[in-house]
Coordinates of C-alpha atoms in Angstrom, one line a residue:
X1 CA 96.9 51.9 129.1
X2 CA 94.5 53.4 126.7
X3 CA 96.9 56.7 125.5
X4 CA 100.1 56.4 124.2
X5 CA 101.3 59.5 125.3
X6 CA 102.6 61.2 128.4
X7 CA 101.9 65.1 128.6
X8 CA 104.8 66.9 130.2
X9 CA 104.1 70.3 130.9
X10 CA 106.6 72.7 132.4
X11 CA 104.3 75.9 134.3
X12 CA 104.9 79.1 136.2
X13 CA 103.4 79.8 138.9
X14 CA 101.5 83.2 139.5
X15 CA 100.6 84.0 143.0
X16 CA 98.1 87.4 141.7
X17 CA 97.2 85.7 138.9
X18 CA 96.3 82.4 136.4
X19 CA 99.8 80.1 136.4
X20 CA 101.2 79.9 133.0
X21 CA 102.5 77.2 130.6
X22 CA 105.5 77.3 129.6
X23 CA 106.1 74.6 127.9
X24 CA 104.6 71.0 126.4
X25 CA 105.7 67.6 124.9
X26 CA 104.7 64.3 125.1
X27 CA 106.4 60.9 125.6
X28 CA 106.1 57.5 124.0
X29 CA 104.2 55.2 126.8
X30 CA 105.2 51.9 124.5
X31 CA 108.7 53.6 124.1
X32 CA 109.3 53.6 127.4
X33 CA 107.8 50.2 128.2
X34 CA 110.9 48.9 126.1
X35 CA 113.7 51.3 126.6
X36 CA 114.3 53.7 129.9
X37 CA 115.3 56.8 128.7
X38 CA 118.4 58.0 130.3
X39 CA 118.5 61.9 131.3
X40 CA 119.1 64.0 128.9
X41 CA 117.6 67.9 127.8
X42 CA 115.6 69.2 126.1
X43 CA 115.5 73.0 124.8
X44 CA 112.4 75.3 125.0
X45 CA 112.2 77.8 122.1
X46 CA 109.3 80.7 121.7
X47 CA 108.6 83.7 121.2
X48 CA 110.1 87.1 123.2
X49 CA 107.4 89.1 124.8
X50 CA 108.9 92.6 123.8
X51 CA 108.8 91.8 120.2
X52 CA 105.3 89.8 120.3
X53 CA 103.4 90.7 123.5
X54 CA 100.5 88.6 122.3
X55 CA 101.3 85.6 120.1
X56 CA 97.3 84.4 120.2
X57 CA 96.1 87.0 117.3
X58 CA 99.1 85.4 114.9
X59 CA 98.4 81.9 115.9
X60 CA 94.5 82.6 114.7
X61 CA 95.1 83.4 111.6
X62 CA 96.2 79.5 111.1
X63 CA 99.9 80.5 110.6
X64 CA 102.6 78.0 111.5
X65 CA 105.6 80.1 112.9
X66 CA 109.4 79.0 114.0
X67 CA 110.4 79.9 117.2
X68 CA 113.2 82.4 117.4
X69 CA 113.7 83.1 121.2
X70 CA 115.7 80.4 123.6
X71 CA 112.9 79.6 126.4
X72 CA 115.6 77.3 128.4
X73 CA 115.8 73.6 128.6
X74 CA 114.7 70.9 131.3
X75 CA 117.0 67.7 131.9
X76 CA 114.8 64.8 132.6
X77 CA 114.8 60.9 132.5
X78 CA 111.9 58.2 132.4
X79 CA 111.2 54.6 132.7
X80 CA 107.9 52.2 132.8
X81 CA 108.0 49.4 135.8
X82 CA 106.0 46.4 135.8
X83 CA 104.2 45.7 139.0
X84 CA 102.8 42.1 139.6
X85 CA 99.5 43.5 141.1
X86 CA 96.8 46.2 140.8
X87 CA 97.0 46.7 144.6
X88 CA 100.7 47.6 144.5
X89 CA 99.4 50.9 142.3
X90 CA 100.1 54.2 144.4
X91 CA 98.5 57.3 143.7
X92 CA 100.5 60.4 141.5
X93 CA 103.0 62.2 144.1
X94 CA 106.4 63.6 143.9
X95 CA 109.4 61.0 145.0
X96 CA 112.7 61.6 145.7
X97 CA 114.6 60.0 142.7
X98 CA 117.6 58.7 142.1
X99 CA 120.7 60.4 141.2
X100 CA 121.8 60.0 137.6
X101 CA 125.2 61.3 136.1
X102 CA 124.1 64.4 133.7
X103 CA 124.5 64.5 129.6
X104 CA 128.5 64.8 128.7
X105 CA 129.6 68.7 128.3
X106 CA 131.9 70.2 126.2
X107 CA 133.5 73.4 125.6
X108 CA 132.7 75.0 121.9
X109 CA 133.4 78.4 120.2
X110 CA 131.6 80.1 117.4
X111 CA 132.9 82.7 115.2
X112 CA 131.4 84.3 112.6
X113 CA 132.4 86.7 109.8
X114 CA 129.4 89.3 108.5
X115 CA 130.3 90.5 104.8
X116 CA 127.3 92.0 104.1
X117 CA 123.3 92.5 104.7
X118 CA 120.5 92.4 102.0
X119 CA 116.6 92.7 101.8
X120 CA 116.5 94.9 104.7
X121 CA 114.7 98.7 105.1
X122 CA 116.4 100.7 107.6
X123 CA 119.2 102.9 107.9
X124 CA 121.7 100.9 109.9
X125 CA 122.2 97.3 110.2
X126 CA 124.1 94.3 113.1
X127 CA 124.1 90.7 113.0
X128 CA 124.0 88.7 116.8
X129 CA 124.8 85.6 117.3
X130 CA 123.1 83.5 120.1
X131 CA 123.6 79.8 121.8
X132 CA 121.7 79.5 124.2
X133 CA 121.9 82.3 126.9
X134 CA 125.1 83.5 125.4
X135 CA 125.2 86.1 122.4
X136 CA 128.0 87.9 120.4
X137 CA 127.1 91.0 117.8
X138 CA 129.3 92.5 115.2
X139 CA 131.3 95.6 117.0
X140 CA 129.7 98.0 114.7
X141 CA 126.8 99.2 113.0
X142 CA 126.7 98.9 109.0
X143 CA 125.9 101.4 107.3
X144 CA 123.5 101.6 103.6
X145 CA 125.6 101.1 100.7
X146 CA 125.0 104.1 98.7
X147 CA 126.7 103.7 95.8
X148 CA 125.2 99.7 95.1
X149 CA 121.8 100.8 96.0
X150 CA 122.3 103.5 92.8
X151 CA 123.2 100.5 90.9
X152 CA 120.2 98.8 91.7
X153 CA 117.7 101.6 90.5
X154 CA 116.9 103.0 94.5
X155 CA 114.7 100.1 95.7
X156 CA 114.2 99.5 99.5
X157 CA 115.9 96.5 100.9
X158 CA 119.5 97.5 99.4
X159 CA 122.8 96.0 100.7
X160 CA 124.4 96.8 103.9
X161 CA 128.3 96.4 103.9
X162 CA 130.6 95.6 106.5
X163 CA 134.2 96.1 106.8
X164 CA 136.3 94.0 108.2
X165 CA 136.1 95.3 111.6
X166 CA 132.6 95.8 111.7
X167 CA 132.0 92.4 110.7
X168 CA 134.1 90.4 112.9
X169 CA 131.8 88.8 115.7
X170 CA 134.2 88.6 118.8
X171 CA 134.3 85.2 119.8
X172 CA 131.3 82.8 121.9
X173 CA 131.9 80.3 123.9
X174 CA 129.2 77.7 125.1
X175 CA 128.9 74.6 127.2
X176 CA 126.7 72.4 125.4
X177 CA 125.6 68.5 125.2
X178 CA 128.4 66.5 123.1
X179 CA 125.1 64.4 121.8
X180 CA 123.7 66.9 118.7
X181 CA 120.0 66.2 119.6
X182 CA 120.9 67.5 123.0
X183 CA 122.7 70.5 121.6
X184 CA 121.4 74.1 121.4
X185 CA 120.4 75.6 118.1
X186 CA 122.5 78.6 116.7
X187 CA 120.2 81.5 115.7
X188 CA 121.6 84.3 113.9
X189 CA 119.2 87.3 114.0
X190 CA 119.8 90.9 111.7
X191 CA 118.4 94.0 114.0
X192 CA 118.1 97.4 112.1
X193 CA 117.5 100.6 113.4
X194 CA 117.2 104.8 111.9
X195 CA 117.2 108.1 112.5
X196 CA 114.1 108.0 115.2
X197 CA 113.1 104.0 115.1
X198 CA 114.8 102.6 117.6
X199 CA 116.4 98.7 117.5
X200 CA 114.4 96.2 116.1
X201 CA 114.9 92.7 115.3
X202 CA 113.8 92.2 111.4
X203 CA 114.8 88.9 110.5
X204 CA 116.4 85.5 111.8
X205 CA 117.7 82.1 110.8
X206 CA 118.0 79.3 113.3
X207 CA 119.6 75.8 112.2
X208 CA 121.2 73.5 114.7
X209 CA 124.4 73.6 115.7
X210 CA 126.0 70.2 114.0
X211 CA 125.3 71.9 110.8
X212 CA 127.7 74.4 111.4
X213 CA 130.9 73.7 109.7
X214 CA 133.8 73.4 111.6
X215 CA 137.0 75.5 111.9
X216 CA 139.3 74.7 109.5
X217 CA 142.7 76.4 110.9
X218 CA 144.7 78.4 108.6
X219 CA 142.1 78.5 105.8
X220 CA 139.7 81.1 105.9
X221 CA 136.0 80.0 104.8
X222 CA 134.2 81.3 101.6
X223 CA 131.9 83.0 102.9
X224 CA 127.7 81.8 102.1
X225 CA 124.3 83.4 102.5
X226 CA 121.9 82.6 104.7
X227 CA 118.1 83.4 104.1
X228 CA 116.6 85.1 106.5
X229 CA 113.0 84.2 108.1
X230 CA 110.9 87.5 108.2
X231 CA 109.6 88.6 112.0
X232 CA 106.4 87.7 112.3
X233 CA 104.0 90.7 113.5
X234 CA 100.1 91.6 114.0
X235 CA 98.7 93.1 111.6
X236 CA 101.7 93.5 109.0
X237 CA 102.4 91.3 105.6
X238 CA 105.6 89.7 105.5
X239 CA 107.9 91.0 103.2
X240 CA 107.7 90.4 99.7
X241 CA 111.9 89.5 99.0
X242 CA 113.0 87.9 102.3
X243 CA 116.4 89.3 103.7
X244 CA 119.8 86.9 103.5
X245 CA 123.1 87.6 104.8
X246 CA 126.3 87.0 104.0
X247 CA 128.4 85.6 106.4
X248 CA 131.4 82.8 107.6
X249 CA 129.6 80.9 110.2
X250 CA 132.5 78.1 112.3
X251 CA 132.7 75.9 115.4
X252 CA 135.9 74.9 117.1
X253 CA 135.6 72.1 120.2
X254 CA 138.4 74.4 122.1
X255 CA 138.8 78.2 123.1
X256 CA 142.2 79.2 122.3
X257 CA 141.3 79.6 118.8
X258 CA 143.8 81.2 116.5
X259 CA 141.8 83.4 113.7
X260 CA 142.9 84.0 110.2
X261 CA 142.0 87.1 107.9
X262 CA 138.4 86.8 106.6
X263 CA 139.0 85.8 102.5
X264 CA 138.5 88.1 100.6
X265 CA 135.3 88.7 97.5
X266 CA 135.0 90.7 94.8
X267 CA 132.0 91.7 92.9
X268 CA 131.9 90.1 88.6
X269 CA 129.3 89.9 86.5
X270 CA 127.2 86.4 85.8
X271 CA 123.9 85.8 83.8
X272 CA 121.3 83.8 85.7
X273 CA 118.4 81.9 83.8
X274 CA 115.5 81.3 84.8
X275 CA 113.8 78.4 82.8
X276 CA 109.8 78.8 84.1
X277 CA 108.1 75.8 82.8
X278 CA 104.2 76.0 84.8
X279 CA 102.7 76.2 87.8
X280 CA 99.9 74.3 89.4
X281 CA 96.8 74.2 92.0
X282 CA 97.0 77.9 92.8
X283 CA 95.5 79.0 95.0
X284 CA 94.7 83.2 94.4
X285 CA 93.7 85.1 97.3
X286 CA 90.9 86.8 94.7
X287 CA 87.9 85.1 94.0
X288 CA 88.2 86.6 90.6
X289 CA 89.1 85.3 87.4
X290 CA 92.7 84.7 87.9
X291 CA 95.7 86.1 85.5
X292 CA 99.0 84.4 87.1
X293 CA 102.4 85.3 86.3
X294 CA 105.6 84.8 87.6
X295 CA 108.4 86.8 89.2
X296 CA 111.6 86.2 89.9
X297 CA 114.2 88.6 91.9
X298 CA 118.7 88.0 92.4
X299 CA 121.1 90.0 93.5
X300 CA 118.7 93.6 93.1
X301 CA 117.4 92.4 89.1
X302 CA 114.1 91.0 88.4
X303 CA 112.5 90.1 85.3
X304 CA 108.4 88.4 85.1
X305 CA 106.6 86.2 82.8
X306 CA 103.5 87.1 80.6
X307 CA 100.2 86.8 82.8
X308 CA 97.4 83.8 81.8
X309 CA 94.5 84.3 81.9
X310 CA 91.7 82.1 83.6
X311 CA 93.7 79.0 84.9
X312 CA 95.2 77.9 88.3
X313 CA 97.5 75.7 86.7
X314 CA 99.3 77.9 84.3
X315 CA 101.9 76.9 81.2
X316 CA 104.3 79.7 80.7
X317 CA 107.6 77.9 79.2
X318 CA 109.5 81.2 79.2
X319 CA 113.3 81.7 80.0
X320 CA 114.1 84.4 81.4
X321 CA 117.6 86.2 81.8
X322 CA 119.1 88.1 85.0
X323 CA 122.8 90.4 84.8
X324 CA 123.5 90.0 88.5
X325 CA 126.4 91.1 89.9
X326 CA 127.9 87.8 92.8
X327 CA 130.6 88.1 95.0
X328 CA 133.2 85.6 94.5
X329 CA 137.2 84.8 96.1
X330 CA 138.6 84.6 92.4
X331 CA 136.9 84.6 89.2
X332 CA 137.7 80.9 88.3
X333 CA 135.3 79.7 91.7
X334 CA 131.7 79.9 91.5
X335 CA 129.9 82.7 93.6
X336 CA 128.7 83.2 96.7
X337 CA 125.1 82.9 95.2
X338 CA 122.4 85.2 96.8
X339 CA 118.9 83.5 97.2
X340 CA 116.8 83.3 94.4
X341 CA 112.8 84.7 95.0
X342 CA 110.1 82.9 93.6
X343 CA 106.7 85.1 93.2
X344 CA 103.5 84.3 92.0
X345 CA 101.6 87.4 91.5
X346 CA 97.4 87.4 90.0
X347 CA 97.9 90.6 87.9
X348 CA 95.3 93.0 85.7
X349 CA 95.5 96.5 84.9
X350 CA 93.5 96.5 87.9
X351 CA 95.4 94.9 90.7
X352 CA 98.5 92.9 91.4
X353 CA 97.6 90.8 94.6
X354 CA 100.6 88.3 95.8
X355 CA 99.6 84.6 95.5
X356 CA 102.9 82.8 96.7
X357 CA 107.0 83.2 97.0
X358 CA 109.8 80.9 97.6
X359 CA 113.0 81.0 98.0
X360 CA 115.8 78.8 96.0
X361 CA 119.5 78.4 96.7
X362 CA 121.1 77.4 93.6
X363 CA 125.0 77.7 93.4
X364 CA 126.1 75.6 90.4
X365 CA 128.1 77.1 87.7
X366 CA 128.8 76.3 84.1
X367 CA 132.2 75.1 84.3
X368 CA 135.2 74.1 81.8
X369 CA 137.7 70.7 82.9
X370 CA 141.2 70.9 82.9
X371 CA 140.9 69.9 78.8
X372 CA 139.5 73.1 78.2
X373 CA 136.0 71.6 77.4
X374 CA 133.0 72.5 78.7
X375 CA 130.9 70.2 81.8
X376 CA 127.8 68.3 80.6
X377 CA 124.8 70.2 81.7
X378 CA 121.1 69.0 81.6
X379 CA 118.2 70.9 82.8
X380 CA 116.5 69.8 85.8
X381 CA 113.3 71.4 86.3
X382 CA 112.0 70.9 90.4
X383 CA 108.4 71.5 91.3
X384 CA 109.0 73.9 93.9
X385 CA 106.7 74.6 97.2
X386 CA 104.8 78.3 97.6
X387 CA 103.6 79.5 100.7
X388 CA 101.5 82.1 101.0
X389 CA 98.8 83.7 103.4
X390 CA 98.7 86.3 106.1
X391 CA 102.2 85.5 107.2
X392 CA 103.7 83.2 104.4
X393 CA 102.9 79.9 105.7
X394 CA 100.4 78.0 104.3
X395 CA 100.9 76.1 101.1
X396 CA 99.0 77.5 97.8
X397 CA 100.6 75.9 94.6
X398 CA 103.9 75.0 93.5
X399 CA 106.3 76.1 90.1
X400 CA 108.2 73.8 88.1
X401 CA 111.7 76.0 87.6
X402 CA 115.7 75.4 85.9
X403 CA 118.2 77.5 86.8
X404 CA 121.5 77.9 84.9
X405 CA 124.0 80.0 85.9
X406 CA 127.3 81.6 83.6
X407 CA 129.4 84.3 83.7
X408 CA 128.2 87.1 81.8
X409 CA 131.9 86.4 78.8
X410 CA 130.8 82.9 78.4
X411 CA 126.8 84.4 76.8
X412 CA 127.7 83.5 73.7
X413 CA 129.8 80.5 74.2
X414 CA 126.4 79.2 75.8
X415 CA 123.3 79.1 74.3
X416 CA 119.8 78.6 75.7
X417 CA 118.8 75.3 77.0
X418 CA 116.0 73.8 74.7
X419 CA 113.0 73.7 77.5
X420 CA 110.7 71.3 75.4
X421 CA 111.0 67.8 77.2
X422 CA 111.0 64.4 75.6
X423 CA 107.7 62.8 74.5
X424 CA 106.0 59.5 74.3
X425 CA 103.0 58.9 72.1
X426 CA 100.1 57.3 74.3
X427 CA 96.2 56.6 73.7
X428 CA 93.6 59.1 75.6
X429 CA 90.6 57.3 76.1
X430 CA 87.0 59.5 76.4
X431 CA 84.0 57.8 77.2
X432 CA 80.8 60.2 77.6
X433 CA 78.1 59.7 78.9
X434 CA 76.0 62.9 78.7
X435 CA 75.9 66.3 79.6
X436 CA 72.9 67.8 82.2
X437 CA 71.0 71.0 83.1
X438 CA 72.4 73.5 80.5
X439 CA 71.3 76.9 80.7
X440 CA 72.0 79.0 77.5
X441 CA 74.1 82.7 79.3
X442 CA 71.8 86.0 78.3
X443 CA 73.5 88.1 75.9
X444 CA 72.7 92.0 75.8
X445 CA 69.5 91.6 77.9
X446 CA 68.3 89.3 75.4
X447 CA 66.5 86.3 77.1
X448 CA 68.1 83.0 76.7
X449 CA 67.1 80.3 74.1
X450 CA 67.2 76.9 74.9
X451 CA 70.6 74.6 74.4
X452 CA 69.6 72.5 71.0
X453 CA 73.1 71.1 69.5
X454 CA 75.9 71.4 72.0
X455 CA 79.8 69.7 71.5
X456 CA 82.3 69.2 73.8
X457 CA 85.6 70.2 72.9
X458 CA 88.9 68.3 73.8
X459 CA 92.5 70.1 74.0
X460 CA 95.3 69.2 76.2
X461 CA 98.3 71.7 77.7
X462 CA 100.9 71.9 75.2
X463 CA 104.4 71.1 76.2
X464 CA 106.5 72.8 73.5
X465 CA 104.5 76.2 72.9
X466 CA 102.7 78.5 75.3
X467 CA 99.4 77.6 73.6
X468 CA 97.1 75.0 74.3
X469 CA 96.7 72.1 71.3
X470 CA 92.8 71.4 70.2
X471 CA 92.3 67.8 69.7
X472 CA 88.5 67.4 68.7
X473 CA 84.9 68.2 68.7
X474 CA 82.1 66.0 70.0
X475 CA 79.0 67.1 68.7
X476 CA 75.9 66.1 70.1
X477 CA 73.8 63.1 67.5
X478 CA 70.5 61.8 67.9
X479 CA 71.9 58.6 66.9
X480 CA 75.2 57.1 68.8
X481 CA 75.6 55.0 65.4
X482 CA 74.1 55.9 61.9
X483 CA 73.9 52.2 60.8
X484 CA 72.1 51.5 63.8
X485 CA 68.1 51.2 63.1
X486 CA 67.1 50.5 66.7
X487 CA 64.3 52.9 67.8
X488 CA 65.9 51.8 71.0
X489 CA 69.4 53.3 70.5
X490 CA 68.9 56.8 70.6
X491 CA 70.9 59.7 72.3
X492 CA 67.6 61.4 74.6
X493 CA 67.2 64.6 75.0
X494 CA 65.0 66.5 77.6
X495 CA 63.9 69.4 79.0
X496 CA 63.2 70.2 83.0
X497 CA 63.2 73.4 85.2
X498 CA 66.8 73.1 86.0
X499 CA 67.7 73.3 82.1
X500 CA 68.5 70.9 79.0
X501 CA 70.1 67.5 79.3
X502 CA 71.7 65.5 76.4
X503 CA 72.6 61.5 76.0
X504 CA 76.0 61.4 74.3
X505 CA 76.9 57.8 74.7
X506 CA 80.1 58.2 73.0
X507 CA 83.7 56.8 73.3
X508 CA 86.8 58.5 71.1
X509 CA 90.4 57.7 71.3
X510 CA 92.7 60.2 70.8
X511 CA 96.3 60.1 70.2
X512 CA 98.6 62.7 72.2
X513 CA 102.0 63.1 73.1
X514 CA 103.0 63.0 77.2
X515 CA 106.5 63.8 78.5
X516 CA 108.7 61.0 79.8
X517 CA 109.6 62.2 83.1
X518 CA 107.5 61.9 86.3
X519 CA 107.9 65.3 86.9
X520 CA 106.0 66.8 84.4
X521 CA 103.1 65.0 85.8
X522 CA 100.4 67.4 86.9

């Protein structure tokens, strides 16, 4: 056997017209050869053809997109046999096989609790549920919340709220595989509709189902946000703040399940910090001279950096500060924190084009112990992944961030975090061999004059100030070494059509200071 792997493809047959695949995977020849796998599903996931009629346009544009739509599944088994001859080799055809007992089943209910709705444009707003064929959707529709979207200035994407009847998801029940890589996914998708638009699916989160909490009787959950994955579309950016909602998501292994009251959150006011160290290997969708800053966006408040200008690897070591208002089930808990967007932007006077975003959960909160004293608390600055493009999927830098979150009485209990990190004094080492083919830029229409006595000059990113630190200037010498008398040892220097060249033939160590860590590496 030459190949590995064994294609399995599941098609449709079309008696008018070209069959059509449905689905694809492939199988481990040498896996096989040592263990038979026994039957067991797997689950098809795509795309619905109302919402994308054509997913070929998307795929084109080099995006890599997460199925959102249960296809079905296909229960199959396999084994390799070792036969003692060539001639006992038949050709492919369909046998009758044998019959195998199917994966163990059991009986599961999901329940979920919708509090509320964010990042979404529309003028109505339901959460569905959906295992496999079967779906649940909150009773009602939600409508905008009025009065928060006054307190957050008027933007688009304000909160929906639901009540507690218009958030409680009536109860699903599902058969499904007891072995969780056999299991259906859960995917919880936010549809939206106004006056004249009719229902449209805006946004979905799919995880599988073992990372669903279970039901824990008698105790209602806190409820969490989940970040929602922007529908792809032809034609259309993604958003630039994703949607999240909040919601209780459960599983219970019976169906006479007993609910309690959803728990109840109020809104308090907290200070977020964002500690925005640098960024590096941008990637700007302008050819242009780049000016990146950064953005970041909680609860409705955003606040930005300063722009730089001409770099792709940027050092802004700024904190920034965010009143956000979090829901929370008593003030002594820490919040139900809403996602935290990360966005790169390459700004001018002239334009603002959108380099990359992320998205961060961060939920920790400064803290006192029973002593009355307050936790130990260290910044940990993360490099974190952007992804940008036509539909925010391909990979175009990263940002190292801190976050730090209060409530808004403790401000002045808590100062800033010092950002600088620890340093270590090591050598640089700078051996240079020349420079070639200078070419002196016009100025005013005036022609150029030729390059006589260039020098290089040597600074490094600083760590502790926004500014970078100038080490030294290497001027060019006709001699490498003054005390040197050798006609021999001299630094050339020529002229050809493609410009000036210079010998340098000089080494220089220079002392700087490097952080500790690994992760400030570049």
């Amino acid at each position: 056997v030459f190949e590995d792997s064994v294609v399995v493809q599941l098609w449709s047959e079309s008696l008018m017209g070209p069959d059509e695949l449905l689905a694809q995977g492939r199988l481990s020849f040498s896996e096989l050869r040592n263990h038979a796998m026994q039957p067991r599903y797997f689950n098809f996931y795509g795309f619905d053809k109302e919402e994308i009629p054509d997913i070929g346009p998307i795929i084109a544009t080099g995006a890599v997109l997460q199925p959102n739509c249960f296809q079905g599944r296909m229960l199959i088994s396999a084994r390799v046999e070792r036969l003692e001859s060539e001639e006992d080799l038949q050709d492919a055809m369909v046998l009758s096989a044998k019959t195998h007992e199917e994966p163990h089943q059991i009986s599961l209910a999901l329940l979920g609790d919708v509090y509320e709705a964010t990042g979404i444009s529309g003028r109505e707003c339901q959460v569905v549920i959906q295992c496999g064929r079967e779906e649940r959707c909150t009773p009602g529709w939600a409508q905008l919340d009025y009065e928060k979207k006054q307190r957050r200035g008027g933007e688009e994407g304000c909160p929906f709220t639901f009540t507690r009847q218009q958030g409680r998801i009536s109860q699903l029940n599902v058969m499904c595989c007891e072995d969780d890589n056999q299991a259906y996914d859960v995917v919880v998708s936010v549809y939206t509709r106004g006056v004249i638009s009719a229902r449209k699916r805006v946004g979905f989160v799919r995880m599988p189902l073992r990372k669903v909490p279970p039901l824990d009787e008698g105790h209602p959950r806190v409820p969490t946000w989940f970040t929602l994955t922007p529908m792809p579309s032809v034609g259309e950016a993604p958003p630039e703040k994703p949607g999240a909602v909040l919601m209780t998501l459960e599983r219970a292994e019976k169906e006479d399940v007993v609910r309690p009251t959803r728990k109840n959150v109020i809104a308090s006011d907290y200070e977020l910090r964002c500690y925005i160290y640098m960024a590096r290997q941008l990637k700007p969708p302008s050819q242009e001279n780049p000016y990146p800053m950064l953005e970041v966006s909680c609860a409705g408040v955003s606040a930005e950096t300063a722009a730089k200008s001409g770099t792709t690897s940027p050092h802004w070591m700024e904190a920034l500060k965010l009143d956000v208002k979090l829901m929370t089930p008593t003030p002594t808990k820490p919040p139900t924190m809403e996602p935290i967007t990360l966005a790169v932007y390459d700004k001018t006077l002239f334009r603002k084009a959108l380099v990359g975003k992320a998205i961060v959960n961060f939920g920790r909160m400064r803290q006192k112990d029973v002593l009355g004293q307050w936790d130990k608390f260290q910044l940990s600055p993360q490099w974190i992944k952007l992804k940008g493009g036509p539909h925010a999927s391909k990979h175009v830098g990263d940002v190292m961030v801190a976050f730090e979150l209060l409530r808004k009485k403790h401000v002045e209990e808590l100062p800033m975090q010092d950002m600088a990190p620890r340093l270590k004094e090591v050598n640089l080492n700078l051996s240079i061999l020349g420079l070639r083919d200078l070419v002196a830029p016009a100025v005013a229409g005036i022609l150029p004059t030729p390059v006589a006595y260039p020098y290089i000059e040597v600074s490094v990113s600083s760590f502790t100030a926004t500014a970078s630190t100038h080490l030294l200037d290497i001027p060019y010498t006709p001699k490498p070494d003054p005390n040197n008398r050798d006609p021999i040892m001299q630094n050339k220097c020529w002229t050809s059509k493609a410009g000036t060249s210079f010998d340098f033939l000089s080494a220089k160590r220079v002392p700087v200071l490097l952080p500790v860590r690994p992760v400030w590496d570049p």
